[in-house]
Structure formats: structure tokens, C-alpha cells
PDB file of C-alpha atoms in Angstrom:
ATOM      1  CA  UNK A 775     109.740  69.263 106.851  1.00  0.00           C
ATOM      2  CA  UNK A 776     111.090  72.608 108.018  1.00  0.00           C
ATOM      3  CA  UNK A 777     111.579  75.209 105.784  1.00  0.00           C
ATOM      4  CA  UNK A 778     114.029  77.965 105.433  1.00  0.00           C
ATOM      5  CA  UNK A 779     113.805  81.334 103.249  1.00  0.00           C
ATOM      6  CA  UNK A 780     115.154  84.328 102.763  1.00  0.00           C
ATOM      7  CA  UNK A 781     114.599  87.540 101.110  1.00  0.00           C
ATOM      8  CA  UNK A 782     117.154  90.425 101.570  1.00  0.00           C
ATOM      9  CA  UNK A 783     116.137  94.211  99.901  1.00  0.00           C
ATOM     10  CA  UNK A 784     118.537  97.098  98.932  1.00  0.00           C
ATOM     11  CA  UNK A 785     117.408 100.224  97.620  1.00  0.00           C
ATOM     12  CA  UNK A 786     120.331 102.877  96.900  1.00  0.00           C
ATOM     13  CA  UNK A 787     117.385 104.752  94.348  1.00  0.00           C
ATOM     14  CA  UNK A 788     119.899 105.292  92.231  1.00  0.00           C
ATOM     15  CA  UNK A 789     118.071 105.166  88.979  1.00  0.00           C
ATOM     16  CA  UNK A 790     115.127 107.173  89.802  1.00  0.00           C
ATOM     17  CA  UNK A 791     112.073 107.163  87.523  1.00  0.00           C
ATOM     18  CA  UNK A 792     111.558 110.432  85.843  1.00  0.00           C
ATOM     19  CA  UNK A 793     108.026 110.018  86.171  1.00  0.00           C
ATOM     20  CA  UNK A 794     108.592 110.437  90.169  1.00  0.00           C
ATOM     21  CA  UNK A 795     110.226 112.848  92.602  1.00  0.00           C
ATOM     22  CA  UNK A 796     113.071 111.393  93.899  1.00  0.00           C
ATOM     23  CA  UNK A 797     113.873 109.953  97.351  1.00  0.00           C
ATOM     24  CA  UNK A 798     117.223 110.850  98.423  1.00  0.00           C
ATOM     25  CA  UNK A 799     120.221 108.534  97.423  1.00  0.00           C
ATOM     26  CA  UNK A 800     121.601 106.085  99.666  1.00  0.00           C
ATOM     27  CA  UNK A 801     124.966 104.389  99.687  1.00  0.00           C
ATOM     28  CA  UNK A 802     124.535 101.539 101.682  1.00  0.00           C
ATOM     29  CA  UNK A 803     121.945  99.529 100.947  1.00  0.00           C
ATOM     30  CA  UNK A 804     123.731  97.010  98.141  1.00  0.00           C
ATOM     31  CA  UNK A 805     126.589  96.578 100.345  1.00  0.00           C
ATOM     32  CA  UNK A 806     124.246  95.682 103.323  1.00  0.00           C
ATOM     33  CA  UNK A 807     122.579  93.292 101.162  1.00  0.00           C
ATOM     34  CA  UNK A 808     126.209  91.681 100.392  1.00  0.00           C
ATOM     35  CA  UNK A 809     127.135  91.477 104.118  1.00  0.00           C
ATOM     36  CA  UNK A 810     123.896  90.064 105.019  1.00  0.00           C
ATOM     37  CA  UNK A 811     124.438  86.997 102.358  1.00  0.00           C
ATOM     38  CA  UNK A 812     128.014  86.794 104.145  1.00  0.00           C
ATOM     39  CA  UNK A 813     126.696  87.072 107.356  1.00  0.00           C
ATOM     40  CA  UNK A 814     124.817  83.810 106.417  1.00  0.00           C
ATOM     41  CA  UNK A 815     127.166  82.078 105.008  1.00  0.00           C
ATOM     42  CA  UNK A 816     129.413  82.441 108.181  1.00  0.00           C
ATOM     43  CA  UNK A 817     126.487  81.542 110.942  1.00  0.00           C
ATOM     44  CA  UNK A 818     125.267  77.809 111.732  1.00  0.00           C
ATOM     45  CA  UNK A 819     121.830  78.546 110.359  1.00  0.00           C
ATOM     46  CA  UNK A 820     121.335  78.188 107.387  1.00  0.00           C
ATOM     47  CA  UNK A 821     118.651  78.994 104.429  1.00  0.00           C
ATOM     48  CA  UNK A 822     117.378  76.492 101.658  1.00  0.00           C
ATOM     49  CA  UNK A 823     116.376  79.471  99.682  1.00  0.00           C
ATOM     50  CA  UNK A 824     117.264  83.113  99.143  1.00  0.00           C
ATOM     51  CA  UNK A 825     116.647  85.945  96.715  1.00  0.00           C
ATOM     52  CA  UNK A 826     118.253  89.008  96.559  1.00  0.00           C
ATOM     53  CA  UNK A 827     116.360  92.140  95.328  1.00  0.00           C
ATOM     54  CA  UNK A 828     118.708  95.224  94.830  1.00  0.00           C
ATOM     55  CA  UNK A 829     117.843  98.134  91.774  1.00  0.00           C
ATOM     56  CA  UNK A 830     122.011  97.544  91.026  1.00  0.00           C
ATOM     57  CA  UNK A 831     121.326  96.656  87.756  1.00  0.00           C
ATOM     58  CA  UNK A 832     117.879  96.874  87.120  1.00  0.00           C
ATOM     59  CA  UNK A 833     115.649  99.289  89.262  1.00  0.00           C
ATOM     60  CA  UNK A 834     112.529  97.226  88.102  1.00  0.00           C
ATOM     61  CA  UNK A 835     113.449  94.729  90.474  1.00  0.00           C
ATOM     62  CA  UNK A 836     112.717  97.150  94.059  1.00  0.00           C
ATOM     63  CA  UNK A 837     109.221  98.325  92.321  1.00  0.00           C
ATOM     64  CA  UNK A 838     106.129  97.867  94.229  1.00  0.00           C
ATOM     65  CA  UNK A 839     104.681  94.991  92.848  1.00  0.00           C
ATOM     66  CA  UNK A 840     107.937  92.653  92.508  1.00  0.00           C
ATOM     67  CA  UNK A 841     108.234  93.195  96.228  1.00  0.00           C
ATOM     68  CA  UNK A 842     105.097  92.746  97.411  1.00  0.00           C
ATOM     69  CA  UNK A 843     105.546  89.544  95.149  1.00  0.00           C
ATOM     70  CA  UNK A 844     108.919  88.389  96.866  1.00  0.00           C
ATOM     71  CA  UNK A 845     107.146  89.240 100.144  1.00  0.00           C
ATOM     72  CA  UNK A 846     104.509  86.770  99.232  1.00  0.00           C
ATOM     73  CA  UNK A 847     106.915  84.100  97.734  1.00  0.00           C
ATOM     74  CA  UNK A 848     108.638  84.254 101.414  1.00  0.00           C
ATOM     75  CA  UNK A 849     105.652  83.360 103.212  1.00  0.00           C
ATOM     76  CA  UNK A 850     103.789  81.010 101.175  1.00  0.00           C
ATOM     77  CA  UNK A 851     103.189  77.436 102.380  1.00  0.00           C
ATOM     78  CA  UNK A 852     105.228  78.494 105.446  1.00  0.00           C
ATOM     79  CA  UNK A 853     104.520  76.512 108.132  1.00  0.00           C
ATOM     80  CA  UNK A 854     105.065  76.537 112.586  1.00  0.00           C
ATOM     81  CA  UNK A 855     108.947  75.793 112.744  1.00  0.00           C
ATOM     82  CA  UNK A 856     109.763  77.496 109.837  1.00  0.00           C
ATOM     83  CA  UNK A 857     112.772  79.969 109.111  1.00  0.00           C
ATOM     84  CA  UNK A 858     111.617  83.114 107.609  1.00  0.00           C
ATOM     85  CA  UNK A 859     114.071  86.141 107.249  1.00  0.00           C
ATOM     86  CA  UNK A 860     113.334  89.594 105.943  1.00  0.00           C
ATOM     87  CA  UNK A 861     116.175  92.240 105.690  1.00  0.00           C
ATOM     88  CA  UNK A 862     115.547  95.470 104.403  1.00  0.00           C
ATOM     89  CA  UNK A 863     117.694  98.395 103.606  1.00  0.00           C
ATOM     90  CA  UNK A 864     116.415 101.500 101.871  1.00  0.00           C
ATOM     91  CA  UNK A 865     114.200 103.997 102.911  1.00  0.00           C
ATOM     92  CA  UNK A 866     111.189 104.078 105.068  1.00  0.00           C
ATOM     93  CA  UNK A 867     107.818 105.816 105.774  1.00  0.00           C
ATOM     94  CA  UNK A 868     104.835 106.367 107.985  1.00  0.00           C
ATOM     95  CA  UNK A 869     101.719 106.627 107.296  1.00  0.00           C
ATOM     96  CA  UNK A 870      98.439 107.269 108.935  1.00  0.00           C
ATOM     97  CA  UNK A 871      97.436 103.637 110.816  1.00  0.00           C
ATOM     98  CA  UNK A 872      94.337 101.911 109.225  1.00  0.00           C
ATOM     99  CA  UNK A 873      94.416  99.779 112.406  1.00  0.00           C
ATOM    100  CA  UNK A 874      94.192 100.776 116.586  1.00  0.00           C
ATOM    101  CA  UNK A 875      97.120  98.618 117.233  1.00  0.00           C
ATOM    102  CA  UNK A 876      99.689 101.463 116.212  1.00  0.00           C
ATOM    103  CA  UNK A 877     100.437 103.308 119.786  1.00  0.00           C
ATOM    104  CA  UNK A 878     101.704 106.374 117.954  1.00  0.00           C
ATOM    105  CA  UNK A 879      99.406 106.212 115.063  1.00  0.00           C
ATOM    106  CA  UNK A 880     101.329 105.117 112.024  1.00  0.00           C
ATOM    107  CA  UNK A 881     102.274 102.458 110.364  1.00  0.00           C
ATOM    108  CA  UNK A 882     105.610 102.059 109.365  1.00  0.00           C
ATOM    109  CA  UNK A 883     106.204 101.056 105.746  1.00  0.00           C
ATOM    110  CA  UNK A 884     109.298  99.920 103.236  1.00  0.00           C
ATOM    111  CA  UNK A 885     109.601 103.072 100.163  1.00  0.00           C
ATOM    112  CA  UNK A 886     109.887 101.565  97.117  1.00  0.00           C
ATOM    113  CA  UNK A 887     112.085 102.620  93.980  1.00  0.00           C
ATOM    114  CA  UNK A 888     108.720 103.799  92.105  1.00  0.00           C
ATOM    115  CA  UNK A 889     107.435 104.999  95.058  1.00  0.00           C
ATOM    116  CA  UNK A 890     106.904 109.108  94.329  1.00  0.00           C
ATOM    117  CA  UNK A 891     108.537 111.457  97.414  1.00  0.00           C
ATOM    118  CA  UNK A 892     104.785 111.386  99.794  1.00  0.00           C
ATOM    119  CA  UNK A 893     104.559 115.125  99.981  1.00  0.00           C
ATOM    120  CA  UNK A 894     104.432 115.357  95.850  1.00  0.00           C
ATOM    121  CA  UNK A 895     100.943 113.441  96.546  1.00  0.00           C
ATOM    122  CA  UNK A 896      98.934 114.651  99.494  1.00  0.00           C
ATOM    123  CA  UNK A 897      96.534 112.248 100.822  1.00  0.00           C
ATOM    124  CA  UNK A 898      97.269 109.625  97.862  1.00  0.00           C
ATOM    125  CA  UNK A 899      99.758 107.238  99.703  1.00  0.00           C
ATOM    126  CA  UNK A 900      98.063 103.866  99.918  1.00  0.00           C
ATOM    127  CA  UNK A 901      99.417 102.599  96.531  1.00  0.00           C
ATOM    128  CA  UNK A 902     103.224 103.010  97.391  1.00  0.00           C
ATOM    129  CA  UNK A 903     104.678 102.644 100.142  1.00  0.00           C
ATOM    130  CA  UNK A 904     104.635  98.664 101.539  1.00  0.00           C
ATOM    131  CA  UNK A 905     104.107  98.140 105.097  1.00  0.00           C
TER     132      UNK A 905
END
């Protein structure tokens, strides 16, 4: 049986933790997220499942860990033939590659909302951003 999933992100980081230097605002984001479920409402393929993770009303839901464990509820028991969508709006990183693959040398990562601004931690990114 195919399956179909989707998980869209929207980070406007506009409840930032105290306990982190901000990333800059962004206005977009939750309205991305909205046209994206329109978007799929309006197209012939459609998706058994989707979540929605936006810090709108609760900034808990864009931290680190609640992603990484959306990004793993997208993927598990997926199967060849399956429908897997990812949208993300919010910020983004790079960071050094821990792999030769990366032509440039980075890897390019989503920025959480508990994510602290990189250069307020030098050398100490591996626990934030996701990528």
C-alpha cells in the first residue's frame, strides 16, 4: 500500500528564548506554511497524513528535538513508491561538512527556534542546527 506524508515547517522566531541570541525575525514563514496546505488541497495529489509545525502559538513546537522527531515520524516505515514531502520555511545554516560529498564544503542545515545565533558559540554547532 502506498503511502503519503507530509510535514510542512514555519519558523517566524518570533518568541525567542531568552536563554539564546536571537535569529532575525521573519514574516513569512506561517503564511508559507498556510499556502503550502492550500497548495495541496488544490493539486491532484494528495497526502493521507500531514502535520504542521509553526512556533505561532507555541515556539516549543520548532525546537530541535520535536523536529528532528517529525522528521523521523515522516520517514518511518516509508517504503519505494511512497509520497514523502518536506517544506521548510525559516532560516538556514552551513556548517563545516562531516562528509566529502559537499563540493563547497558545508552542509546545509534547517535553524531551529532554540537554536542560539552560531557566532555566540564558536566551534560548538553540532547540537543545533538540523541538516
Amino acid at each position: 500500500m502506498r503511502r503519503t506524508k507530509a510535514l510542512l515547517i514555519g519558523i517566524n522566531y518570533h518568541q525567542p528564548n531568552p536563554s539564546f541570541n536571537s535569529w532575525g525575525y521573519l514574516s513569512g514563514p506561517h503564511r508559507d506554511v498556510r499556502r503550502m496546505l492550500e497548495f495541496l488541497s488544490l493539486t491532484p495529489w494528495t497526502y493521507d497524513e500531514i502535520r504542521t509545525l509553526t512556533d505561532e502559538a507555541d515556539p516549543t513546537k520548532v525546537y530541535r528535538n520535536n523536529i528532528i522527531e517529525n522528521l523521523e515520524w515522516l520517514v518511518e516505515g516509508s517504503s519505494p513508491g511512497d509520497s514523502l514531502l518536506l517544506h521548510y520555511s525559516g532560516h538556514g545554516y552551513q556548517r563545516p561538512t562531516r562528509s566529502p560529498t559537499e563540493d563547497d564544503g558545508f552542509d546545509e542545515t534547517i535553524v531551529p527556534a532554540d537554536c542560539p545565533y552560531p557566532p555566540s558559540r564558536p566551534g560548538s554547532d553540532e547540537d543545533c542546527p538540523v541538516g
